[in-house]
Tab-separated table of C-alpha atoms and ligand atoms in Angstrom:
chain	number	residue	atom	x	y	z
A	25	MET	CA	-0.725	-44.617	13.048
A	26	LEU	CA	-3.702	-45.103	10.733
A	27	GLY	CA	-7.134	-44.726	12.298
A	28	ARG	CA	-10.682	-44.739	10.966
A	29	LEU	CA	-11.810	-43.979	7.422
A	30	ASN	CA	-13.149	-40.415	7.649
A	31	HIS	CA	-14.352	-40.032	4.060
A	32	VAL	CA	-14.038	-41.096	0.445
A	33	ALA	CA	-13.949	-38.138	-1.958
A	34	LEU	CA	-15.435	-38.021	-5.452
A	35	ALA	CA	-14.472	-35.242	-7.845
A	36	VAL	CA	-17.528	-34.150	-9.833
A	37	PRO	CA	-17.958	-31.666	-12.690
A	38	ASP	CA	-21.310	-30.327	-11.402
A	39	LEU	CA	-21.759	-30.273	-7.636
A	40	ALA	CA	-25.436	-29.311	-7.739
A	41	ALA	CA	-26.244	-32.225	-10.066
A	42	ALA	CA	-24.186	-34.683	-7.985
A	43	THR	CA	-25.812	-33.487	-4.755
A	44	ALA	CA	-29.278	-33.866	-6.280
A	45	ALA	CA	-28.454	-37.389	-7.480
A	46	TYR	CA	-27.249	-38.472	-4.024
A	47	ARG	CA	-30.195	-36.782	-2.270
A	48	ASP	CA	-33.058	-37.528	-4.657
A	49	THR	CA	-32.036	-40.635	-6.621
A	50	LEU	CA	-30.021	-42.425	-3.943
A	51	GLY	CA	-32.039	-41.063	-1.000
A	52	ALA	CA	-29.014	-39.960	1.038
A	53	ARG	CA	-28.659	-37.202	3.611
A	54	VAL	CA	-26.499	-34.429	2.161
A	55	SER	CA	-24.993	-31.299	3.709
A	56	ALA	CA	-25.165	-27.764	2.375
A	57	PRO	CA	-22.301	-26.832	0.022
A	58	GLN	CA	-19.233	-25.395	1.738
A	59	ALA	CA	-16.754	-23.248	-0.217
A	60	LEU	CA	-13.148	-23.814	0.858
A	61	PRO	CA	-11.063	-21.255	-1.078
A	62	GLU	CA	-7.848	-22.283	0.688
A	63	HIS	CA	-8.306	-25.785	-0.791
A	64	GLY	CA	-9.632	-24.673	-4.197
A	65	VAL	CA	-12.804	-26.734	-3.850
A	66	THR	CA	-16.463	-26.546	-2.853
A	67	VAL	CA	-17.585	-29.620	-0.890
A	68	VAL	CA	-20.808	-31.392	0.010
A	69	PHE	CA	-20.778	-34.249	2.522
A	70	VAL	CA	-23.055	-37.262	2.121
A	71	ASP	CA	-23.703	-39.069	5.403
A	72	VAL	CA	-23.787	-42.823	4.832
A	73	GLY	CA	-23.680	-43.785	8.510
A	74	ASN	CA	-20.387	-45.623	8.808
A	75	THR	CA	-18.444	-43.008	6.860
A	76	LYS	CA	-18.939	-39.985	4.624
A	77	ILE	CA	-18.710	-39.341	0.910
A	78	GLU	CA	-17.181	-35.961	0.055
A	79	LEU	CA	-18.352	-34.503	-3.265
A	80	LEU	CA	-15.746	-32.067	-4.649
A	81	GLU	CA	-16.138	-29.389	-7.312
A	82	PRO	CA	-13.288	-27.069	-8.396
A	83	LEU	CA	-13.325	-23.549	-6.905
A	84	GLY	CA	-11.284	-20.716	-8.373
A	85	ALA	CA	-8.233	-20.729	-10.615
A	86	GLY	CA	-5.604	-23.413	-10.011
A	87	SER	CA	-7.847	-25.877	-8.201
A	88	PRO	CA	-5.893	-29.043	-7.263
A	89	ILE	CA	-8.699	-31.146	-8.768
A	90	ALA	CA	-8.786	-29.354	-12.156
A	91	ALA	CA	-6.272	-31.643	-13.891
A	92	PHE	CA	-7.999	-34.735	-12.465
A	93	LEU	CA	-11.367	-33.611	-13.883
A	94	ALA	CA	-9.777	-32.760	-17.227
A	95	LYS	CA	-8.595	-36.400	-17.376
A	96	ASN	CA	-11.877	-37.750	-15.943
A	97	PRO	CA	-14.555	-35.411	-17.323
A	98	SER	CA	-17.491	-37.293	-15.856
A	99	GLY	CA	-15.818	-37.380	-12.416
A	100	GLY	CA	-14.268	-40.147	-10.357
A	101	MET	CA	-12.868	-41.281	-7.031
A	102	HIS	CA	-10.325	-38.672	-5.956
A	103	HIS	CA	-8.988	-39.563	-2.480
A	104	VAL	CA	-9.496	-41.483	0.731
A	105	CYS	CA	-9.169	-39.738	4.099
A	106	TYR	CA	-7.935	-41.578	7.183
A	107	GLU	CA	-7.872	-40.216	10.720
A	108	VAL	CA	-4.631	-40.039	12.692
A	109	ASP	CA	-4.205	-39.163	16.372
A	110	ASP	CA	-1.203	-36.900	15.872
A	111	ILE	CA	-0.853	-35.406	12.386
A	112	LEU	CA	2.603	-33.889	12.940
A	113	ALA	CA	3.991	-37.170	14.279
A	114	ALA	CA	2.371	-38.976	11.318
A	115	ARG	CA	3.905	-36.486	8.861
A	116	ASP	CA	7.387	-36.818	10.373
A	117	SER	CA	7.244	-40.595	10.357
A	118	LEU	CA	5.937	-40.704	6.763
A	119	GLN	CA	8.593	-38.286	5.520
A	120	ALA	CA	11.273	-40.353	7.270
A	121	SER	CA	9.927	-43.364	5.325
A	122	GLY	CA	10.326	-41.450	2.051
A	123	ALA	CA	6.647	-40.676	1.405
A	124	ARG	CA	5.955	-37.311	-0.252
A	125	VAL	CA	3.771	-34.966	1.773
A	126	LEU	CA	2.137	-32.521	-0.653
A	127	GLY	CA	2.188	-28.730	-0.421
A	128	ASP	CA	4.619	-27.108	1.981
A	129	GLY	CA	4.337	-29.972	4.468
A	130	ASN	CA	2.325	-27.951	6.956
A	131	PRO	CA	-1.240	-29.065	7.692
A	132	LYS	CA	-4.116	-26.869	6.468
A	133	THR	CA	-7.480	-26.648	8.184
A	134	GLY	CA	-9.804	-29.098	6.412
A	135	ALA	CA	-13.544	-29.219	5.868
A	136	HIS	CA	-14.179	-30.372	9.453
A	137	GLY	CA	-12.082	-27.592	11.004
A	138	LYS	CA	-9.255	-29.998	11.772
A	139	PRO	CA	-5.691	-30.165	10.370
A	140	VAL	CA	-5.252	-32.166	7.159
A	141	LEU	CA	-2.345	-33.262	4.941
A	142	PHE	CA	-2.159	-35.070	1.590
A	143	LEU	CA	0.254	-37.829	0.474
A	144	HIS	CA	1.315	-38.260	-3.148
A	145	PRO	CA	-0.805	-40.868	-4.996
A	146	LYS	CA	2.280	-42.392	-6.640
A	147	ASP	CA	3.613	-43.332	-3.172
A	148	PHE	CA	0.384	-45.168	-2.221
A	149	PHE	CA	-0.437	-47.340	-5.223
A	150	GLY	CA	-2.237	-44.743	-7.307
A	151	THR	CA	-4.559	-43.433	-4.594
A	152	LEU	CA	-4.289	-39.920	-3.164
A	153	VAL	CA	-4.366	-40.183	0.645
A	154	GLU	CA	-5.601	-37.435	2.987
A	155	LEU	CA	-4.799	-37.566	6.697
A	156	GLU	CA	-7.028	-35.738	9.180
A	157	GLN	CA	-6.241	-35.154	12.822
A	158	ALA	CA	-8.850	-37.147	14.795
B	230	MC0	C1	-11.077	-29.861	2.017
B	230	MC0	C2	-10.352	-31.147	2.130
B	230	MC0	C3	-10.996	-32.033	3.201
B	230	MC0	O1	-11.500	-33.117	2.938
B	230	MC0	O2	-10.970	-31.561	4.367
B	230	MC0	C4	-10.144	-31.836	0.806
B	230	MC0	O3	-10.361	-32.993	0.618
B	230	MC0	S1	-9.494	-30.823	-0.441
B	230	MC0	C5	-9.307	-31.869	-1.853
B	230	MC0	C6	-8.518	-31.198	-2.890
B	230	MC0	N1	-7.136	-31.018	-2.497
B	230	MC0	C7	-6.125	-31.819	-2.868
B	230	MC0	O4	-6.312	-32.770	-3.638
B	230	MC0	C8	-4.739	-31.453	-2.394
B	230	MC0	C9	-3.684	-32.444	-2.732
B	230	MC0	N2	-3.635	-32.692	-4.171
B	230	MC0	C10	-2.646	-32.220	-4.959
B	230	MC0	O5	-1.726	-31.547	-4.500
B	230	MC0	C11	-2.736	-32.544	-6.416
B	230	MC0	O6	-4.088	-32.842	-6.737
B	230	MC0	C12	-1.839	-33.718	-6.855
B	230	MC0	C13	-2.185	-35.007	-6.138
B	230	MC0	C14	-0.357	-33.368	-6.614
B	230	MC0	C15	-2.063	-33.947	-8.357
B	230	MC0	O7	-1.939	-32.737	-8.996
B	230	MC0	P1	-2.099	-32.663	-10.574
B	230	MC0	O8	-3.271	-33.497	-10.994
B	230	MC0	O9	-2.077	-31.232	-10.978
B	230	MC0	O10	-0.746	-33.291	-11.005
B	230	MC0	P2	-0.402	-34.208	-12.221
B	230	MC0	O11	-1.428	-34.084	-13.297
B	230	MC0	O12	1.010	-33.889	-12.528
B	230	MC0	O13	-0.501	-35.652	-11.577
B	230	MC0	C16	0.609	-36.426	-11.244
B	230	MC0	C17	0.209	-37.866	-11.383
B	230	MC0	O14	-0.705	-38.191	-10.315
B	230	MC0	C18	-1.930	-38.649	-10.852
B	230	MC0	N3	-3.033	-38.159	-10.019
B	230	MC0	C19	-3.402	-36.877	-9.869
B	230	MC0	N4	-4.424	-36.791	-9.023
B	230	MC0	C20	-4.708	-38.059	-8.629
B	230	MC0	C21	-5.676	-38.623	-7.764
B	230	MC0	N5	-6.545	-37.855	-7.126
B	230	MC0	N6	-5.679	-39.953	-7.577
B	230	MC0	C22	-4.784	-40.739	-8.226
B	230	MC0	N7	-3.834	-40.260	-9.071
B	230	MC0	C23	-3.808	-38.937	-9.264
B	230	MC0	C24	-1.981	-38.091	-12.252
B	230	MC0	O15	-2.831	-38.876	-13.078
B	230	MC0	C25	-0.530	-38.194	-12.670
B	230	MC0	O16	-0.224	-39.505	-13.029
B	230	MC0	P3	0.505	-39.869	-14.397
B	230	MC0	O17	1.818	-39.106	-14.301
B	230	MC0	O18	0.688	-41.351	-14.356
B	230	MC0	O19	-0.399	-39.362	-15.468
B	231	CO	CO1	-11.080	-34.724	1.641
């Protein structure tokens, strides 16, 4: 079921500062910021060649990363995103195994325009898992 690592996401309190640090201090190629109101975040992607780093800043009231940043005020690793060939088949098989799919169980369109789902961190050893249709 599990395919390639699509990205590792870091929640950050200040997206502009984090983007500048990756671009100017680390010398990485960074995307323009993209506001994703449906996900409650603004994202910047850092291209590191073999995968991507997704920088996440809260957007709007009730952002799903707000509580995480309250607990980790300087930021931290928020989730890993793996590709799957068939996201609905993956969801059904995971739910049958007892894993909790977050939200209403229906994929949303993610930052790359493809369907995504999230799995509860307590079911995967303390790491929030995102699945993205390949
Ligand atoms: C655009 C898209 C894309 O790439 O395409 C994205 O990535 S959007 C990225 C943003 N979207 C999402 O994250 C959507 C899915 N996430 C969610 O629904 C939420 O963030 C939850 C994962 C349910 C957590 O929500 P919230 O922090 O409000 O709940 P909570 O405080 O009750 O947390 C429940 C327990 O999980 C832990 N917990 C919370 N977030 C965690 C994380 N990211 N990694 C590891 N553990 C985490 C808390 O510390 C707590 O543990 P203790 O009980 O031990 O204290
Ligand atoms: Co993500």
